[in-house]
CSV table of C-alpha atoms in Angstrom, one decimal:
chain,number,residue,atom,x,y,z
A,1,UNK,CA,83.2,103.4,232.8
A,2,UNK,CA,83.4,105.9,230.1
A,3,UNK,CA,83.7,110.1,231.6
A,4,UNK,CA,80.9,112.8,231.6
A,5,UNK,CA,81.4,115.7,229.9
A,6,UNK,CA,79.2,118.9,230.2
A,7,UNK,CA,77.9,120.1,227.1
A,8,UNK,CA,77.9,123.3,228.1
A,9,UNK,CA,81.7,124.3,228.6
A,10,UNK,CA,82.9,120.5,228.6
A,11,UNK,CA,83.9,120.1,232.4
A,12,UNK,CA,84.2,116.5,233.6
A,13,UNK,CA,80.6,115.3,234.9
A,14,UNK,CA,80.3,114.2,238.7
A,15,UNK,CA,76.9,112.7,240.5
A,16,UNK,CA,75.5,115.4,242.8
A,17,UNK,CA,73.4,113.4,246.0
A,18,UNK,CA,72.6,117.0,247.3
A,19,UNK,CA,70.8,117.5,243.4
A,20,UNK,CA,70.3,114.5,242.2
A,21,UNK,CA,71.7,114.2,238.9
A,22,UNK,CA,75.4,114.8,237.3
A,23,UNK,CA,76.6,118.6,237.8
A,24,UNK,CA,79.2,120.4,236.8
A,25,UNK,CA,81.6,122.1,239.0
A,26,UNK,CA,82.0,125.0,237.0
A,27,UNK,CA,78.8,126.0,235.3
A,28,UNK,CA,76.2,124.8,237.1
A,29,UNK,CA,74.7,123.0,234.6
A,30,UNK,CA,73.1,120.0,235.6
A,31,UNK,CA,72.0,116.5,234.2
A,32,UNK,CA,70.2,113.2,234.5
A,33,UNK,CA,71.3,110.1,234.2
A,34,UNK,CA,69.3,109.6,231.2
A,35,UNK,CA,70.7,112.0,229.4
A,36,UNK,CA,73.5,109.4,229.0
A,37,UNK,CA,71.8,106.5,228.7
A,38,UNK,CA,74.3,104.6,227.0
A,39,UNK,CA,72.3,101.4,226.1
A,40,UNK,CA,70.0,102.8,223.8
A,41,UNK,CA,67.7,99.5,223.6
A,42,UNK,CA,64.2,99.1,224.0
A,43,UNK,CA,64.2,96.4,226.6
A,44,UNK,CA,66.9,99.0,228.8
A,45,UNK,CA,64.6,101.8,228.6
A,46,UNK,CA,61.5,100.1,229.9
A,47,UNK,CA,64.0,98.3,233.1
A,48,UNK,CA,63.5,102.0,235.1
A,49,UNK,CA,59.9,101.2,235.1
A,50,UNK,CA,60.1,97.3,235.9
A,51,UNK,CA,63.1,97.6,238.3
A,52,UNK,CA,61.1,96.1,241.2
A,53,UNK,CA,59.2,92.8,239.6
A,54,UNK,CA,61.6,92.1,236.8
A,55,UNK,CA,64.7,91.7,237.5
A,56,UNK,CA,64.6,89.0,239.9
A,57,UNK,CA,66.1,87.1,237.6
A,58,UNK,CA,68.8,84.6,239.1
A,59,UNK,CA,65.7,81.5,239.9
A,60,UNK,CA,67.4,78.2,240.4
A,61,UNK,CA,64.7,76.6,237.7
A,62,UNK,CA,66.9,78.7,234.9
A,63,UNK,CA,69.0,77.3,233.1
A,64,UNK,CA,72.0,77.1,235.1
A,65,UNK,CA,75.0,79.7,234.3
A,66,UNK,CA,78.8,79.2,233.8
A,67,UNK,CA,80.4,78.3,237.8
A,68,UNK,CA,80.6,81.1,239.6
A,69,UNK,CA,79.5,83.7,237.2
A,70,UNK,CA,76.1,85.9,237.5
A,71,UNK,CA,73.9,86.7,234.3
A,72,UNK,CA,75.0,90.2,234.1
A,73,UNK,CA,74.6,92.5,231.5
A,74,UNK,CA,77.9,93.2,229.8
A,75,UNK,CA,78.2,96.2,227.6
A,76,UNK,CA,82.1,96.6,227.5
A,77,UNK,CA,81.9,100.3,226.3
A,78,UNK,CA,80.4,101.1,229.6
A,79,UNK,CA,83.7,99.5,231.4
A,80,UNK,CA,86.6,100.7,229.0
A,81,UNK,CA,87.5,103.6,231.5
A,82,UNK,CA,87.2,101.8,234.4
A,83,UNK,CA,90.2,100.6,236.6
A,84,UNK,CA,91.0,98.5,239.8
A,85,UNK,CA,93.4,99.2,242.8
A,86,UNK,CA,94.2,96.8,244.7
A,87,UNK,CA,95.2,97.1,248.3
A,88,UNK,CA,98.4,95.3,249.6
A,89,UNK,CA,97.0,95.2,253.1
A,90,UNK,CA,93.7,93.5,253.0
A,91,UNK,CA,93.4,92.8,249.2
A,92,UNK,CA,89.9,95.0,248.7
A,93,UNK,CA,90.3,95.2,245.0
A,94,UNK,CA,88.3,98.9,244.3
A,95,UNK,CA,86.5,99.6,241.1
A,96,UNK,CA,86.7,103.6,239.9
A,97,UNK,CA,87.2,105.8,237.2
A,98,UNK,CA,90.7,106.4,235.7
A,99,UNK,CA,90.6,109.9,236.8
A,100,UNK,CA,89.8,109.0,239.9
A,101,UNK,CA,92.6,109.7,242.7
A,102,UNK,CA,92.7,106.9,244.7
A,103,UNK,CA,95.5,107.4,247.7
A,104,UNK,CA,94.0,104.9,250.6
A,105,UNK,CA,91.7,102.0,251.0
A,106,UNK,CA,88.1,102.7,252.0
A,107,UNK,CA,88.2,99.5,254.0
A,108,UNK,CA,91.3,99.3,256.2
A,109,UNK,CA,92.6,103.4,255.2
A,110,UNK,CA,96.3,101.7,254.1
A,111,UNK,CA,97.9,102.7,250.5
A,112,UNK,CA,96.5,101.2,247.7
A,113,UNK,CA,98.1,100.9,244.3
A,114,UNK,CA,97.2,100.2,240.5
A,115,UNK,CA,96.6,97.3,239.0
A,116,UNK,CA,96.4,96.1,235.7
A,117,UNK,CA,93.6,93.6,235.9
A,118,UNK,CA,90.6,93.8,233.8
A,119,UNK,CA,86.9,95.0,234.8
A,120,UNK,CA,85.0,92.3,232.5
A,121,UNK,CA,81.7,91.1,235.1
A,122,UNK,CA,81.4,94.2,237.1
A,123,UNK,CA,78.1,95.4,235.9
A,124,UNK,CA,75.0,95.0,238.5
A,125,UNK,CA,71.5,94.8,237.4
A,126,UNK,CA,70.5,98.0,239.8
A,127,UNK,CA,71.6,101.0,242.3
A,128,UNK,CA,71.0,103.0,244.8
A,129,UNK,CA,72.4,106.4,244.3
A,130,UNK,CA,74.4,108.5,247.2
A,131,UNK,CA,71.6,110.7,248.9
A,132,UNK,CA,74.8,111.9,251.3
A,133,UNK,CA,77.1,113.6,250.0
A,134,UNK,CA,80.8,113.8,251.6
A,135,UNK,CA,80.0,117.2,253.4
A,136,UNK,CA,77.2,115.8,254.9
A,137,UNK,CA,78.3,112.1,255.8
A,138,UNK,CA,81.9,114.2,257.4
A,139,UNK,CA,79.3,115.7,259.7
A,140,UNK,CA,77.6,112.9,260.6
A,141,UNK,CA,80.8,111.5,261.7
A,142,UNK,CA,81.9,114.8,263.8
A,143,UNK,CA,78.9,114.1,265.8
A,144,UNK,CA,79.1,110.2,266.1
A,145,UNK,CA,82.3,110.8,268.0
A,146,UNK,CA,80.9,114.0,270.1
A,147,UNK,CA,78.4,112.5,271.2
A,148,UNK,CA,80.8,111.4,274.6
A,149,UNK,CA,83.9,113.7,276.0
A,150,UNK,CA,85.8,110.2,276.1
A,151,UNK,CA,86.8,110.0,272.4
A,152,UNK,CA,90.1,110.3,271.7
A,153,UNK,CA,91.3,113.5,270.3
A,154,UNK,CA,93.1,111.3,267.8
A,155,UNK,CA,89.9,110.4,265.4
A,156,UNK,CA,88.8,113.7,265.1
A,157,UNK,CA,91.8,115.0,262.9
A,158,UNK,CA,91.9,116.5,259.1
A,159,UNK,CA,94.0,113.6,258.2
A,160,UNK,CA,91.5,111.3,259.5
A,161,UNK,CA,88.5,113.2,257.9
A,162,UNK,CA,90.3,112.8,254.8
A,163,UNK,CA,90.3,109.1,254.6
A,164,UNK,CA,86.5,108.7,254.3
A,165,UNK,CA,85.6,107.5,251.1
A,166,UNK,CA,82.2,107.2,249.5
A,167,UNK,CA,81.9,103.3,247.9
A,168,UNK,CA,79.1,101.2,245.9
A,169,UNK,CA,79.2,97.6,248.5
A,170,UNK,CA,78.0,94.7,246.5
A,171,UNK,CA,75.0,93.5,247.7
A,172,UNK,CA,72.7,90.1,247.3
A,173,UNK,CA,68.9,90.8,247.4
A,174,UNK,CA,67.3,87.4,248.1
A,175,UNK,CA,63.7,86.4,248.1
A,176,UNK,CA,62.4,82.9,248.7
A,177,UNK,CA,59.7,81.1,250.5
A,178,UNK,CA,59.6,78.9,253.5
A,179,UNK,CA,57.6,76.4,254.7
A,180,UNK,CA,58.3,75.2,258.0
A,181,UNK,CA,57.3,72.6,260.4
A,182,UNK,CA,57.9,73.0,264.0
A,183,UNK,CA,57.2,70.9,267.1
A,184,UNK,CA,57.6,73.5,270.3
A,185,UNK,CA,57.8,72.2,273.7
A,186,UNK,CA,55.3,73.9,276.0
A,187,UNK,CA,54.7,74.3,279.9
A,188,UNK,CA,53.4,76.0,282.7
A,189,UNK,CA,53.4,75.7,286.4
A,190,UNK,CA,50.6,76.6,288.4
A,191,UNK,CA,49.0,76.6,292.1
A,192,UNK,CA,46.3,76.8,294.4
A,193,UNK,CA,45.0,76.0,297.7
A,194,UNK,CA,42.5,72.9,298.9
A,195,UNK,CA,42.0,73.7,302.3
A,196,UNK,CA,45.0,73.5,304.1
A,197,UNK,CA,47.0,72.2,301.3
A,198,UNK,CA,48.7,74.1,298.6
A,199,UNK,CA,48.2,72.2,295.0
A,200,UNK,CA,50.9,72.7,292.5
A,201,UNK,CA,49.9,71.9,288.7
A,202,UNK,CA,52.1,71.5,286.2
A,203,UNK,CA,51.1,71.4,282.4
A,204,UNK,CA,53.4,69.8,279.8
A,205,UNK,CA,52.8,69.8,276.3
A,206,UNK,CA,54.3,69.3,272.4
A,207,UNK,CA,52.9,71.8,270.3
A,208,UNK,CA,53.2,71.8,266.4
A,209,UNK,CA,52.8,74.7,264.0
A,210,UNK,CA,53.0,75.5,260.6
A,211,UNK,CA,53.2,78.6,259.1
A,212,UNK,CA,54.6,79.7,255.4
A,213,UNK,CA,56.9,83.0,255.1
A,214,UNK,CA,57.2,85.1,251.6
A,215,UNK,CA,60.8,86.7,252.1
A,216,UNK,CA,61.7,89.5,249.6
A,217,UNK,CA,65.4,91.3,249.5
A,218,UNK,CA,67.1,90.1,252.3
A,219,UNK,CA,70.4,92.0,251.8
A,220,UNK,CA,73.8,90.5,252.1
A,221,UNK,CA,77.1,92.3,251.2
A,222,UNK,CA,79.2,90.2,248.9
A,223,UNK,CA,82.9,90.5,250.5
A,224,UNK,CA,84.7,88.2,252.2
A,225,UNK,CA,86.7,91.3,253.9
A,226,UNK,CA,83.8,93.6,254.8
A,227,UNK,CA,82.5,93.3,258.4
A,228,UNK,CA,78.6,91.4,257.8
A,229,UNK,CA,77.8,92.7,261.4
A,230,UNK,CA,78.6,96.3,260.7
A,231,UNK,CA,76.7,95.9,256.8
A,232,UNK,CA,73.7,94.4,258.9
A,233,UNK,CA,74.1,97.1,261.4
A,234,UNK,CA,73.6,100.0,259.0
A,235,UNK,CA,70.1,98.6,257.3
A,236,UNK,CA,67.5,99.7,256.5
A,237,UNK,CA,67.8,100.9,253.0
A,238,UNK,CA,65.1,102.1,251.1
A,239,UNK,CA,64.8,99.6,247.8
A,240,UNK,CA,62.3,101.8,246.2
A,241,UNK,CA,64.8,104.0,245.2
A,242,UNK,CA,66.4,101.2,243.6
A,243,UNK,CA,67.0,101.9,240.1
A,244,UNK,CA,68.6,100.3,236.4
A,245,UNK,CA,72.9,100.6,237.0
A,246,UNK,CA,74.4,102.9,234.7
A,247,UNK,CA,77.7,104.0,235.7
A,248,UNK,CA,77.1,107.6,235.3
A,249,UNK,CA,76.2,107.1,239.4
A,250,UNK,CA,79.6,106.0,240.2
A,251,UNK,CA,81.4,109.5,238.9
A,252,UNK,CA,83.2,110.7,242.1
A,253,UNK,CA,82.9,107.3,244.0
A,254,UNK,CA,84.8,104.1,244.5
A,255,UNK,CA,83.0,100.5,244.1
A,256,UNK,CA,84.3,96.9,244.0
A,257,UNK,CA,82.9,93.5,242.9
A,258,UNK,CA,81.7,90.8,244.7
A,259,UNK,CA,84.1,88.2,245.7
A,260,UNK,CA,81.0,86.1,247.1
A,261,UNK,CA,78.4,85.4,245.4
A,262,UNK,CA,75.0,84.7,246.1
A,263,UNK,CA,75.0,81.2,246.8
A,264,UNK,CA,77.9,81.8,249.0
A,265,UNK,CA,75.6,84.2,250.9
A,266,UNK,CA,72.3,82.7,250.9
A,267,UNK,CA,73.0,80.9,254.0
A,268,UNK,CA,73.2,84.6,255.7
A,269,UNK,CA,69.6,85.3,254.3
A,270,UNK,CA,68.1,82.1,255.5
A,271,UNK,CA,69.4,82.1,258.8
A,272,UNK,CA,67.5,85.3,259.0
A,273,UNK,CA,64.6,84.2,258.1
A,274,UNK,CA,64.4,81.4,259.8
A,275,UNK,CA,65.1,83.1,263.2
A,276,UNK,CA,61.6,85.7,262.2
A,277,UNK,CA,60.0,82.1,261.4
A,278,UNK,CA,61.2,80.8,264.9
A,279,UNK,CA,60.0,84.1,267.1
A,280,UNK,CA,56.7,84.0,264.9
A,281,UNK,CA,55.8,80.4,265.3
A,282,UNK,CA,56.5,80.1,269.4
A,283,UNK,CA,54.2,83.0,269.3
A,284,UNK,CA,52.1,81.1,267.7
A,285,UNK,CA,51.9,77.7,270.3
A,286,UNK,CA,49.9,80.3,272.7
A,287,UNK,CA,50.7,82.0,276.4
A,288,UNK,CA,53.0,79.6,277.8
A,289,UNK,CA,55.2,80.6,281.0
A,290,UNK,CA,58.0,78.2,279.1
A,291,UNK,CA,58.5,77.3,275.2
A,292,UNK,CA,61.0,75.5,273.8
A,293,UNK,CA,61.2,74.4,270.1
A,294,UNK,CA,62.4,71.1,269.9
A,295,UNK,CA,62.3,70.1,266.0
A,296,UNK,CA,62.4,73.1,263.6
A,297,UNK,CA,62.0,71.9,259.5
A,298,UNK,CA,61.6,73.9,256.8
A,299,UNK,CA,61.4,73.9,253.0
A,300,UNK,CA,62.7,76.8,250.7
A,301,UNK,CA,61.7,77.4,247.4
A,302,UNK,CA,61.6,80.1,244.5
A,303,UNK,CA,65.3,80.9,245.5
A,304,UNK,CA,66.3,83.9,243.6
A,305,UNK,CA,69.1,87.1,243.7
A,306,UNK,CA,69.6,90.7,242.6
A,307,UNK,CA,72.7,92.2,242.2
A,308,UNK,CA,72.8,95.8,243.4
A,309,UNK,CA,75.3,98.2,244.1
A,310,UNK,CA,73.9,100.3,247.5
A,311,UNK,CA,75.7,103.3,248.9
A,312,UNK,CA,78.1,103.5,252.2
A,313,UNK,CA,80.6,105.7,253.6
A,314,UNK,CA,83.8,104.4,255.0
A,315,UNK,CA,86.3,105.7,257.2
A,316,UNK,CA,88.9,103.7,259.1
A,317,UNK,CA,91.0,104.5,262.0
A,318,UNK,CA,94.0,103.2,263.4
A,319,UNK,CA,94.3,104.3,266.8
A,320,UNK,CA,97.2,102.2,269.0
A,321,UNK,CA,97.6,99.4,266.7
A,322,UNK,CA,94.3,98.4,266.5
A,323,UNK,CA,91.9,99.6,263.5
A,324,UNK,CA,88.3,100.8,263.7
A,325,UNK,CA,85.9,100.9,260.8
A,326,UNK,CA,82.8,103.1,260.4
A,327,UNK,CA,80.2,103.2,258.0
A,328,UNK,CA,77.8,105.5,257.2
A,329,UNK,CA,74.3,104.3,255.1
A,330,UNK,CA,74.3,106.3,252.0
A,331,UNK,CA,71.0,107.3,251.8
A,332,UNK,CA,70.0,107.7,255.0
A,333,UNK,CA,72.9,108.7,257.4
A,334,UNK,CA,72.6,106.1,259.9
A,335,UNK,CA,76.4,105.4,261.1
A,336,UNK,CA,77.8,102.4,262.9
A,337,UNK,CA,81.1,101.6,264.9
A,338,UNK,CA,82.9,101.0,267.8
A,339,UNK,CA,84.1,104.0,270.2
A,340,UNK,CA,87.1,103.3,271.9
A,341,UNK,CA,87.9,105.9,275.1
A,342,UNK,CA,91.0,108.0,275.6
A,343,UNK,CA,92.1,106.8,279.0
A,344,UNK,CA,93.7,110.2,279.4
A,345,UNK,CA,90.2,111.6,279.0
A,346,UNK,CA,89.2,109.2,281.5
A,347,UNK,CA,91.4,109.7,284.6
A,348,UNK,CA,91.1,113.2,284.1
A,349,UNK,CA,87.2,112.9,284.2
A,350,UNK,CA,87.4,111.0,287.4
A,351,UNK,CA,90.0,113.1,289.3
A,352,UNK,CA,88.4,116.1,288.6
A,353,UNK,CA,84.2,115.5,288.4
A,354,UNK,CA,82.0,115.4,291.6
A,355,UNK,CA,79.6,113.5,289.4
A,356,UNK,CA,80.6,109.6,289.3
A,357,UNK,CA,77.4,108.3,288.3
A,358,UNK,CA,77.8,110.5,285.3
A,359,UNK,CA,81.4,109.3,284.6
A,360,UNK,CA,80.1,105.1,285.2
A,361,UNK,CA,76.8,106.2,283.1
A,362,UNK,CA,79.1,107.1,280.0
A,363,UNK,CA,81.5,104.4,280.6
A,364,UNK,CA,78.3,102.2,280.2
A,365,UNK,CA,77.2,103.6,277.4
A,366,UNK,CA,80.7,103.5,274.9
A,367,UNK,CA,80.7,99.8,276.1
A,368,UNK,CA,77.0,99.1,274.4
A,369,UNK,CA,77.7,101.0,271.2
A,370,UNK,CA,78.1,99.4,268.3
């Protein structure tokens, strides 16, 4: 990933989520992305337009591609300044500009170091840009773990703050369809009176439905290190900002290539669908006091993937051995993670508040957070 220069006084070039575009630090001048479009074809500058119906382009009934590798596009120029650190810790290998200071690991917060490996299949077919910028996502965070008096003093710190890094996750987009067959077991029980007598009637029966789903960018995060629950957790994101890579976007921020691809993943995406298919097709059999499914088939087809890079914050913790990971969407500011309570905070609650139910009612409530 080649620098951006201002070409007004020559200042290095970062992406602005607060603007929108590239600005410099110094002038204020400000930029697009196209203004340093470096592909220059025909069929680049139309993708923009087409992001969303043509570039679903990874269908099994292509010609198959070399093991392991997706069809990316692979203009070197765009990845000469690029470099990887690797951590020694939990082995996140992280993408970024050579002027980029990288000091600690966005996943697990250790030390990360330089490596000399190459970035040759990096490039993505889209993006989401950073709508929050590092201000705003610190903020976010400030109020996360506010939002209880039993946080630990200990995740609030400058040193902590510090740590949160802004990164591109690799994600898988899949789209498919599914037909499924399903035979759901059915009953209800009910009663009445004849005369003296009190009838009970009990209904039994095997229902079968079938039903046809058209799935469309089911997201999974392609790293084998990065928590799928918490990447779940911080959905939705908004693909219609998707839009064509170009690594003017990453200027500031960290990214790092999939280590799983999208066959690897798919299995993710199905299950997901095939649990909206289950909930959908019980609804389906009719008002039933019980229902059960007892043979569940289905057929998938039109199996496809995008590559895209979408936009989290990450800041990990380490708090009495143990480490805690939050992440922060991007674009919209939704944040997830696990709370843990000071138990200092805790007994000194409880000796000194005449409200319990207040003190059991937050205990409650960091137990059910995410």
């Amino acid at each position: 990933m080649q620098k951006f220069n201002c070409k007004t006084c020559g200042a290095e070039l970062y992406w602005d989520s607060e603007a929108n575009c590239l600005k410099c630090e110094y002038c204020d001048s400000e930029y697009q992305v196209s203004d340093f479009d470096l592909s220059g074809t025909k069929e680049d500058q139309h993708l923009d337009e087409e992001i969303q119906t043509q570039f679903d382009t990874q269908s099994e009934v292509e010609e198959p591609q070399k093991a392991d590798q997706y069809a990316k596009a692979t203009d070197d120029s765009e990845l000469e300044d690029l470099v990887v650190y690797q951590c020694s810790h939990c082995k996140a290998e992280i993408v970024t500009a050579r002027s980029t200071v990288a000091t600690t690991c966005a996943f697990c917060g250790r030390a990360i170091s330089i490596t000399n490996k190459l970035v040759n299949d990096f490039k993505p077919d889209a993006i989401i840009p950073f709508e929050i910028n590092e201000k705003e996502a610190k903020a976010i965070y400030k109020k996360y773990i506010k939002s209880t008096f039993l946080t630990p003093k200990e995740f609030s710190t400058e040193a902590v703050l510090k740590k949160m890094k802004g990164i591109y996750v690799p994600f898988w987009l899949h789209s498919f369809e599914n037909d499924t067959k399903a035979t759901i077991y059915c009953e209800n029980i009910t009663s009445h009176r004849s005369g003296d007598d009190k009838v009970i009637d009990h209904h039994m029966y095997h229902v079968t439905v079938e039903a046809k789903g058209s799935f469309k960018d089911i997201p999974t995060d392609g790293l084998k290190h990065l928590d799928d629950t918490l990447m779940d957790a911080i959905e939705p994101f908004d693909y219609s900002k998707l839009t064509r890579f170009n690594p003017a976007y990453m200027a500031g921020y960290y990214a790092e290539e999939y280590n799983e691809n999208d066959k690897v993943t798919r299995e993710r995406a199905t299950d997901r669908a095939s649990q909206t298919m289950r909930s959908q097709m019980e609804q389906e059999a009719g008002a039933f006091a019980v229902k059960k499914i007892q043979s569940y088939d289905e057929d998938l087809s039109n199996l496809n993937a995008k590559y895209a890079m979408l936009p989290v914050w990450l800041l990990n913790v380490t708090y009495k051995g143990k480490e805690y990971l939050y992440a922060i969407n991007g674009e919209t500011g939704k944040i997830v993670g696990k709370l843990p309570i000071s138990v200092q905070k805790l007994l000194f609650a409880i000796g000194t508040s005449f409200f319990g139910g207040y003190i059991v009612a937050t205990i409650i409530r960091f137990l059910t957070l995410l």
